[in-house]
Amino acid sequence: MNDVTIVGSVAFDDLEMPSGTFEDVLGGAATYASIAASLMARPRLVGVVGNDFGDEHLAMLKERGIDCAGLERANGKTFRWRGRYSKDLGSRETLDTQLNVFADFKPKLPATYTESPFVLLGNIHPALQLDVLAQVKGKTPKLIAADTMNLWIASEPKLLGELIEKIDLLVINDEEAKQLAGIDNIARAAAEIRRKYSLQHKDRPLRLIVKKGEHGALLFDDAGPFFAPAYPLEEVRDPTGAGDTFAGGVMGYLAHVGDASPLSLRRAIFHGSALGSFCVEDIGTRRLAAISKADYRARIEAFARFVDYGGDLWDKAGVD
Ligand code: AMP
């Protein structure tokens, strides 16, 4: 089993949903991503929590085989985010973000973490992502992926640019891709992002995954564009963390197979989507943390049937 080092927020979320308000829900990008990755690989979690972070949460993470040696406990309160969702859960607004112990966080990777062949730099300040990158560079990981958000694209374009030039895979949503490129057409935005940020590392051109929430995810790499849908669910309870779960699932699968070939990446996207579909079935990490191997296999098999068109579209059409 391969390791995947995952850095990002570990949080308490207050979620105002149409179904009710849920407070002190365990969340954070690195939490969702690590739990997702733990289904297939050994996540090594890098983050910070405060004295209010209960041992039951730590126990839950460790039970899933997540290495928490890089999860620092600092004096103060854990990062907190409050969001309100629209009636159809299709959009949300951030009501409050309290950095708390994150404000002074200086990630320090335990020695074992720096040897991980796969690294996921979750959505945090690009200076922190660069800091982690500096600690793993030179050890030549097989794949370094990063996520980011509109806030950093707008407020830290220079640092973010420096980061994207140094990674192998950028995982962002479609609005962020358009914002980053300054282009409204997603295919052109993707091409521009790949062109602009691949200049520094021509030997390992940047690959890009564009997440489209309930509408699936696109991959842009040298093999051409690829698309995988999201698995259709009749009931969605809480979309929080689905994007991070997706990224964790992608990295977990790559770590499991031990390579980052174009075909592995395409397959990894189905695993990310399958795990994302579990994530939204309940509040916070509840459903994700309860998935059995059998549930997982059943969802992957259902997914394979969902996208199965019998192969070779041209021959089946009977067109000469
Ligand atoms: P997602 O729904 O995939 O965008 O991820 C939601 C998670 O991101 C929540 O659990 C939040 O705690 C976390 N989060 C929200 N805002 C930030 C931020 N500015 N930096 C880091 N993590 C955040």
CSV table of C-alpha atoms and ligand atoms in Angstrom, one decimal:
chain,number,residue,atom,x,y,z
A,1,MET,CA,0.0,0.0,0.0
A,2,ASN,CA,1.4,3.4,-1.0
A,3,ASP,CA,1.5,6.5,1.1
A,4,VAL,CA,-0.2,9.8,0.1
A,5,THR,CA,0.7,12.9,2.1
A,6,ILE,CA,-2.3,15.2,2.4
A,7,VAL,CA,-2.1,18.7,3.7
A,8,GLY,CA,-5.1,21.0,4.3
A,9,SER,CA,-7.7,22.3,6.7
A,10,VAL,CA,-9.1,20.2,9.5
A,11,ALA,CA,-12.2,22.0,10.7
A,12,PHE,CA,-15.4,22.3,12.6
A,13,ASP,CA,-18.2,23.3,10.3
A,14,ASP,CA,-21.5,24.9,11.0
A,15,LEU,CA,-23.9,23.9,8.2
A,16,GLU,CA,-27.2,25.7,7.6
A,17,MET,CA,-29.0,23.2,5.4
A,18,PRO,CA,-32.6,23.3,4.2
A,19,SER,CA,-33.1,20.2,6.5
A,20,GLY,CA,-31.8,22.0,9.6
A,21,THR,CA,-28.7,23.5,11.1
A,22,PHE,CA,-25.8,21.2,12.1
A,23,GLU,CA,-23.1,22.7,14.3
A,24,ASP,CA,-19.6,21.5,15.2
A,25,VAL,CA,-19.5,19.0,12.4
A,26,LEU,CA,-16.1,17.6,11.7
A,27,GLY,CA,-14.9,18.8,8.4
A,28,GLY,CA,-12.0,20.5,6.5
A,29,ALA,CA,-10.5,19.7,3.2
A,30,ALA,CA,-7.8,17.4,4.5
A,31,THR,CA,-10.2,15.5,6.7
A,32,TYR,CA,-12.5,14.6,3.8
A,33,ALA,CA,-9.6,13.9,1.4
A,34,SER,CA,-7.8,11.6,4.0
A,35,ILE,CA,-10.9,9.6,4.8
A,36,ALA,CA,-11.5,9.1,1.1
A,37,ALA,CA,-7.9,8.1,0.3
A,38,SER,CA,-7.9,5.7,3.3
A,39,LEU,CA,-10.1,3.3,1.3
A,40,MET,CA,-7.2,2.5,-1.0
A,41,ALA,CA,-3.9,3.9,0.4
A,42,ARG,CA,-2.2,5.1,3.6
A,43,PRO,CA,-2.9,8.8,4.0
A,44,ARG,CA,-0.4,10.9,6.0
A,45,LEU,CA,-2.3,13.9,7.3
A,46,VAL,CA,-0.7,17.3,7.7
A,47,GLY,CA,-2.7,20.0,9.5
A,48,VAL,CA,-3.4,21.7,12.7
A,49,VAL,CA,-6.2,21.5,15.3
A,50,GLY,CA,-6.8,23.3,18.6
A,51,ASN,CA,-7.4,22.1,22.1
A,52,ASP,CA,-11.1,21.8,21.3
A,53,PHE,CA,-10.4,18.9,18.9
A,54,GLY,CA,-11.8,15.8,20.7
A,55,ASP,CA,-9.9,12.5,21.0
A,56,GLU,CA,-12.9,10.8,19.4
A,57,HIS,CA,-12.2,12.6,16.1
A,58,LEU,CA,-8.5,11.6,16.3
A,59,ALA,CA,-9.5,8.0,17.0
A,60,MET,CA,-11.9,7.9,14.1
A,61,LEU,CA,-9.1,9.1,11.7
A,62,LYS,CA,-6.5,6.6,13.2
A,63,GLU,CA,-9.0,3.7,12.9
A,64,ARG,CA,-9.0,4.3,9.2
A,65,GLY,CA,-5.3,3.9,9.0
A,66,ILE,CA,-4.7,7.6,8.6
A,67,ASP,CA,-1.2,8.6,9.9
A,68,CYS,CA,-1.8,11.6,12.2
A,69,ALA,CA,1.8,12.2,13.2
A,70,GLY,CA,1.7,15.4,11.1
A,71,LEU,CA,-1.5,16.7,12.7
A,72,GLU,CA,-0.3,19.3,15.1
A,73,ARG,CA,-2.2,20.3,18.2
A,74,ALA,CA,-1.8,24.0,18.9
A,75,ASN,CA,-3.0,26.2,21.7
A,76,GLY,CA,-6.3,27.8,20.6
A,77,LYS,CA,-9.4,26.8,18.7
A,78,THR,CA,-9.7,24.7,15.6
A,79,PHE,CA,-10.4,26.3,12.2
A,80,ARG,CA,-14.1,27.0,11.8
A,81,TRP,CA,-16.3,27.5,8.8
A,82,ARG,CA,-20.0,28.4,8.6
A,83,GLY,CA,-22.0,28.0,5.4
A,84,ARG,CA,-25.6,28.3,4.2
A,85,TYR,CA,-27.0,26.2,1.4
A,86,SER,CA,-29.7,27.1,-1.0
A,87,LYS,CA,-33.0,25.1,-1.0
A,88,ASP,CA,-31.8,22.9,-3.9
A,89,LEU,CA,-28.3,22.5,-2.3
A,90,GLY,CA,-27.0,23.8,-5.7
A,91,SER,CA,-25.2,26.8,-4.2
A,92,ARG,CA,-23.9,28.0,-0.9
A,93,GLU,CA,-22.6,31.1,0.8
A,94,THR,CA,-19.8,31.4,3.3
A,95,LEU,CA,-21.2,33.1,6.4
A,96,ASP,CA,-18.0,33.0,8.5
A,97,THR,CA,-14.4,31.8,8.4
A,98,GLN,CA,-12.4,31.7,11.6
A,99,LEU,CA,-8.8,30.7,10.9
A,100,ASN,CA,-8.0,30.3,14.6
A,101,VAL,CA,-4.9,28.0,15.0
A,102,PHE,CA,-4.5,28.0,11.2
A,103,ALA,CA,-3.5,31.7,11.3
A,104,ASP,CA,0.0,30.8,12.7
A,105,PHE,CA,0.3,27.3,11.1
A,106,LYS,CA,3.8,26.4,9.8
A,107,PRO,CA,3.6,22.9,8.4
A,108,LYS,CA,6.4,20.7,9.4
A,109,LEU,CA,6.4,17.3,7.7
A,110,PRO,CA,7.6,14.3,9.8
A,111,ALA,CA,10.5,12.6,7.9
A,112,THR,CA,8.4,9.6,6.8
A,113,TYR,CA,5.9,12.0,5.1
A,114,THR,CA,8.5,13.5,2.8
A,115,GLU,CA,9.1,10.1,1.2
A,116,SER,CA,5.4,9.7,0.1
A,117,PRO,CA,5.2,9.1,-3.7
A,118,PHE,CA,1.9,11.0,-3.9
A,119,VAL,CA,1.2,14.4,-2.4
A,120,LEU,CA,-2.1,16.3,-2.2
A,121,LEU,CA,-1.8,20.0,-1.4
A,122,GLY,CA,-5.3,20.8,-0.2
A,123,ASN,CA,-6.9,24.2,-0.4
A,124,ILE,CA,-5.0,26.4,2.0
A,125,HIS,CA,-2.9,29.6,1.5
A,126,PRO,CA,-0.5,29.0,-1.4
A,127,ALA,CA,2.4,30.1,0.8
A,128,LEU,CA,1.7,27.1,3.0
A,129,GLN,CA,1.3,24.8,0.0
A,130,LEU,CA,4.7,26.1,-1.3
A,131,ASP,CA,6.2,25.5,2.1
A,132,VAL,CA,5.1,21.8,2.1
A,133,LEU,CA,6.2,21.5,-1.5
A,134,ALA,CA,9.7,22.6,-0.6
A,135,GLN,CA,9.8,19.8,2.0
A,136,VAL,CA,9.0,17.1,-0.5
A,137,LYS,CA,10.7,18.4,-3.6
A,138,GLY,CA,14.1,16.7,-4.3
A,139,LYS,CA,12.5,13.4,-3.1
A,140,THR,CA,10.8,13.3,-6.6
A,141,PRO,CA,7.3,12.1,-5.7
A,142,LYS,CA,5.5,10.5,-8.6
A,143,LEU,CA,2.7,13.0,-8.5
A,144,ILE,CA,2.0,16.3,-6.7
A,145,ALA,CA,-1.5,17.6,-6.9
A,146,ALA,CA,-3.0,20.8,-5.6
A,147,ASP,CA,-6.4,22.3,-5.0
A,148,THR,CA,-7.2,26.0,-4.5
A,149,MET,CA,-10.1,28.4,-4.4
A,150,ASN,CA,-11.4,31.7,-5.7
A,151,LEU,CA,-10.1,33.6,-2.7
A,152,TRP,CA,-6.4,32.7,-3.5
A,153,ILE,CA,-6.9,33.1,-7.2
A,154,ALA,CA,-8.0,36.7,-6.6
A,155,SER,CA,-5.7,37.7,-3.6
A,156,GLU,CA,-2.5,35.7,-4.2
A,157,PRO,CA,-2.1,35.3,-7.9
A,158,LYS,CA,1.7,35.5,-7.8
A,159,LEU,CA,2.3,32.9,-5.1
A,160,LEU,CA,-0.4,30.7,-6.6
A,161,GLY,CA,1.2,30.9,-10.1
A,162,GLU,CA,4.6,29.9,-8.5
A,163,LEU,CA,2.9,26.9,-6.9
A,164,ILE,CA,1.0,25.8,-10.1
A,165,GLU,CA,4.3,25.9,-12.1
A,166,LYS,CA,5.7,23.3,-9.7
A,167,ILE,CA,3.0,20.8,-9.4
A,168,ASP,CA,1.8,18.0,-11.8
A,169,LEU,CA,-2.0,18.1,-11.3
A,170,LEU,CA,-4.3,21.0,-10.5
A,171,VAL,CA,-7.8,20.1,-9.3
A,172,ILE,CA,-10.2,23.0,-9.3
A,173,ASN,CA,-13.9,23.6,-10.1
A,174,ASP,CA,-15.1,25.1,-13.3
A,175,GLU,CA,-15.7,28.6,-12.0
A,176,GLU,CA,-12.2,28.7,-10.6
A,177,ALA,CA,-10.7,27.5,-13.9
A,178,LYS,CA,-12.5,30.2,-15.7
A,179,GLN,CA,-11.3,32.8,-13.1
A,180,LEU,CA,-7.7,31.6,-13.2
A,181,ALA,CA,-7.6,31.7,-17.0
A,182,GLY,CA,-9.7,34.8,-17.4
A,183,ILE,CA,-11.6,32.9,-20.1
A,184,ASP,CA,-15.3,31.8,-20.0
A,185,ASN,CA,-15.1,28.8,-22.3
A,186,ILE,CA,-13.9,25.8,-20.2
A,187,ALA,CA,-12.0,24.0,-22.9
A,188,ARG,CA,-10.1,27.2,-23.8
A,189,ALA,CA,-9.6,28.1,-20.2
A,190,ALA,CA,-8.1,24.6,-19.6
A,191,ALA,CA,-5.8,24.9,-22.6
A,192,GLU,CA,-4.6,28.3,-21.4
A,193,ILE,CA,-4.0,27.2,-17.9
A,194,ARG,CA,-2.0,24.2,-19.1
A,195,ARG,CA,0.0,26.3,-21.6
A,196,LYS,CA,0.7,29.1,-19.1
A,197,TYR,CA,1.9,27.0,-16.2
A,198,SER,CA,3.6,24.2,-18.1
A,199,LEU,CA,6.3,26.5,-19.4
A,200,GLN,CA,8.6,25.9,-16.4
A,201,HIS,CA,8.4,22.1,-16.5
A,202,LYS,CA,8.1,21.0,-20.1
A,203,ASP,CA,9.2,17.4,-19.1
A,204,ARG,CA,6.1,17.0,-16.9
A,205,PRO,CA,3.3,19.1,-18.4
A,206,LEU,CA,0.6,20.2,-16.0
A,207,ARG,CA,-2.6,18.1,-16.0
A,208,LEU,CA,-5.8,19.7,-15.0
A,209,ILE,CA,-9.0,18.3,-13.5
A,210,VAL,CA,-12.0,20.5,-13.6
A,211,LYS,CA,-14.7,19.6,-11.1
A,212,LYS,CA,-18.3,20.3,-12.1
A,213,GLY,CA,-20.0,19.1,-8.9
A,214,GLU,CA,-23.1,17.0,-9.6
A,215,HIS,CA,-22.2,17.3,-13.3
A,216,GLY,CA,-19.0,15.3,-13.1
A,217,ALA,CA,-15.4,16.1,-13.8
A,218,LEU,CA,-13.2,16.8,-16.8
A,219,LEU,CA,-9.6,15.9,-17.3
A,220,PHE,CA,-7.2,17.7,-19.6
A,221,ASP,CA,-3.8,16.2,-20.2
A,222,ASP,CA,-1.7,15.2,-23.2
A,223,ALA,CA,-4.0,12.3,-24.0
A,224,GLY,CA,-6.8,14.8,-24.8
A,225,PRO,CA,-10.0,15.8,-22.9
A,226,PHE,CA,-11.8,13.1,-20.8
A,227,PHE,CA,-15.0,13.3,-18.9
A,228,ALA,CA,-16.6,11.2,-16.2
A,229,PRO,CA,-20.1,12.0,-14.8
A,230,ALA,CA,-21.0,12.1,-11.1
A,231,TYR,CA,-23.1,9.1,-10.0
A,232,PRO,CA,-26.8,10.1,-10.0
A,233,LEU,CA,-28.3,9.9,-6.5
A,234,GLU,CA,-32.0,10.3,-5.7
A,235,GLU,CA,-31.2,11.9,-2.3
A,236,VAL,CA,-28.5,14.4,-1.5
A,237,ARG,CA,-28.2,15.6,2.1
A,238,ASP,CA,-25.0,17.6,2.3
A,239,PRO,CA,-22.6,18.5,-0.6
A,240,THR,CA,-19.9,19.9,1.8
A,241,GLY,CA,-16.5,18.3,1.2
A,242,ALA,CA,-17.5,16.4,-2.0
A,243,GLY,CA,-14.7,18.2,-3.9
A,244,ASP,CA,-12.1,17.3,-1.3
A,245,THR,CA,-13.4,13.7,-1.1
A,246,PHE,CA,-13.1,13.5,-4.9
A,247,ALA,CA,-9.5,14.7,-4.8
A,248,GLY,CA,-8.7,12.3,-2.0
A,249,GLY,CA,-10.3,9.5,-3.9
A,250,VAL,CA,-8.3,10.3,-7.0
A,251,MET,CA,-5.0,10.4,-5.1
A,252,GLY,CA,-5.9,7.3,-3.1
A,253,TYR,CA,-6.5,5.3,-6.3
A,254,LEU,CA,-3.3,6.5,-7.9
A,255,ALA,CA,-1.3,5.6,-4.7
A,256,HIS,CA,-3.0,2.2,-4.7
A,257,VAL,CA,-2.0,1.4,-8.3
A,258,GLY,CA,1.4,3.1,-7.8
A,259,ASP,CA,1.5,5.1,-11.0
A,260,ALA,CA,0.1,8.2,-12.6
A,261,SER,CA,-0.3,7.1,-16.2
A,262,PRO,CA,-3.0,8.8,-18.3
A,263,LEU,CA,-5.2,5.7,-18.0
A,264,SER,CA,-4.7,5.4,-14.3
A,265,LEU,CA,-5.7,9.0,-13.9
A,266,ARG,CA,-8.9,8.4,-16.0
A,267,ARG,CA,-9.8,5.5,-13.8
A,268,ALA,CA,-8.9,7.4,-10.7
A,269,ILE,CA,-11.6,10.0,-11.6
A,270,PHE,CA,-14.3,7.3,-11.3
A,271,HIS,CA,-13.0,6.4,-7.9
A,272,GLY,CA,-13.0,10.1,-6.8
A,273,SER,CA,-16.6,10.5,-8.2
A,274,ALA,CA,-17.8,7.3,-6.5
A,275,LEU,CA,-16.4,8.4,-3.1
A,276,GLY,CA,-17.9,11.9,-3.7
A,277,SER,CA,-21.3,10.3,-4.2
A,278,PHE,CA,-21.0,8.6,-0.8
A,279,CYS,CA,-19.9,11.9,0.9
A,280,VAL,CA,-23.1,13.8,-0.1
A,281,GLU,CA,-25.4,11.1,1.2
A,282,ASP,CA,-25.2,12.3,4.8
A,283,ILE,CA,-24.1,15.3,6.9
A,284,GLY,CA,-20.3,16.0,7.2
A,285,THR,CA,-18.0,13.0,7.1
A,286,ARG,CA,-20.7,10.6,8.6
A,287,ARG,CA,-21.4,8.5,5.5
A,288,LEU,CA,-17.8,8.6,4.2
A,289,ALA,CA,-16.5,7.3,7.5
A,290,ALA,CA,-18.9,4.4,7.5
A,291,ILE,CA,-18.3,3.0,4.0
A,292,SER,CA,-17.4,-0.7,4.0
A,293,LYS,CA,-15.2,-2.3,1.3
A,294,ALA,CA,-18.4,-4.0,0.1
A,295,ASP,CA,-20.3,-0.7,-0.2
A,296,TYR,CA,-17.4,0.7,-2.1
A,297,ARG,CA,-17.1,-2.2,-4.5
A,298,ALA,CA,-20.9,-2.1,-5.1
A,299,ARG,CA,-20.8,1.6,-6.0
A,300,ILE,CA,-17.8,1.2,-8.3
A,301,GLU,CA,-19.6,-1.7,-10.1
A,302,ALA,CA,-22.8,0.4,-10.4
A,303,PHE,CA,-20.7,3.2,-11.8
A,304,ALA,CA,-19.1,0.9,-14.3
A,305,ARG,CA,-22.6,-0.1,-15.5
A,306,PHE,CA,-23.7,3.6,-15.5
A,307,VAL,CA,-21.1,4.5,-18.0
A,308,ASP,CA,-21.0,1.3,-20.0
A,309,TYR,CA,-22.0,1.8,-23.6
A,310,GLY,CA,-20.6,-1.5,-24.9
A,311,GLY,CA,-17.4,-0.1,-26.3
A,312,ASP,CA,-16.5,1.0,-29.8
A,313,LEU,CA,-19.3,3.5,-30.7
A,314,TRP,CA,-18.3,3.6,-34.4
A,315,ASP,CA,-18.6,-0.2,-35.1
A,316,LYS,CA,-21.9,-0.4,-33.2
A,317,ALA,CA,-23.4,2.4,-35.3
A,318,GLY,CA,-22.9,0.3,-38.4
A,319,VAL,CA,-21.8,3.3,-40.4
A,320,ASP,CA,-19.3,2.5,-43.2
B,1,AMP,P1,-15.7,21.8,-0.3
B,1,AMP,O1,-17.2,21.6,-0.1
B,1,AMP,O2,-15.1,20.6,-1.0
B,1,AMP,O3,-15.4,23.1,-0.9
B,1,AMP,O4,-15.0,21.8,1.1
B,1,AMP,C1,-15.6,22.2,2.3
B,1,AMP,C2,-14.6,22.2,3.4
B,1,AMP,O5,-13.6,23.2,3.2
B,1,AMP,C3,-15.3,22.5,4.7
B,1,AMP,O6,-15.2,21.3,5.6
B,1,AMP,C4,-14.5,23.7,5.3
B,1,AMP,O7,-14.1,23.5,6.6
B,1,AMP,C5,-13.3,23.8,4.4
B,1,AMP,N1,-13.0,25.2,4.1
B,1,AMP,C6,-13.9,26.2,3.9
B,1,AMP,N2,-13.2,27.4,3.6
B,1,AMP,C7,-11.9,27.1,3.7
B,1,AMP,C8,-10.7,27.9,3.6
B,1,AMP,N3,-10.8,29.2,3.3
B,1,AMP,N4,-9.5,27.3,3.7
B,1,AMP,C9,-9.5,26.0,4.0
B,1,AMP,N5,-10.5,25.2,4.1
B,1,AMP,C10,-11.8,25.7,4.0
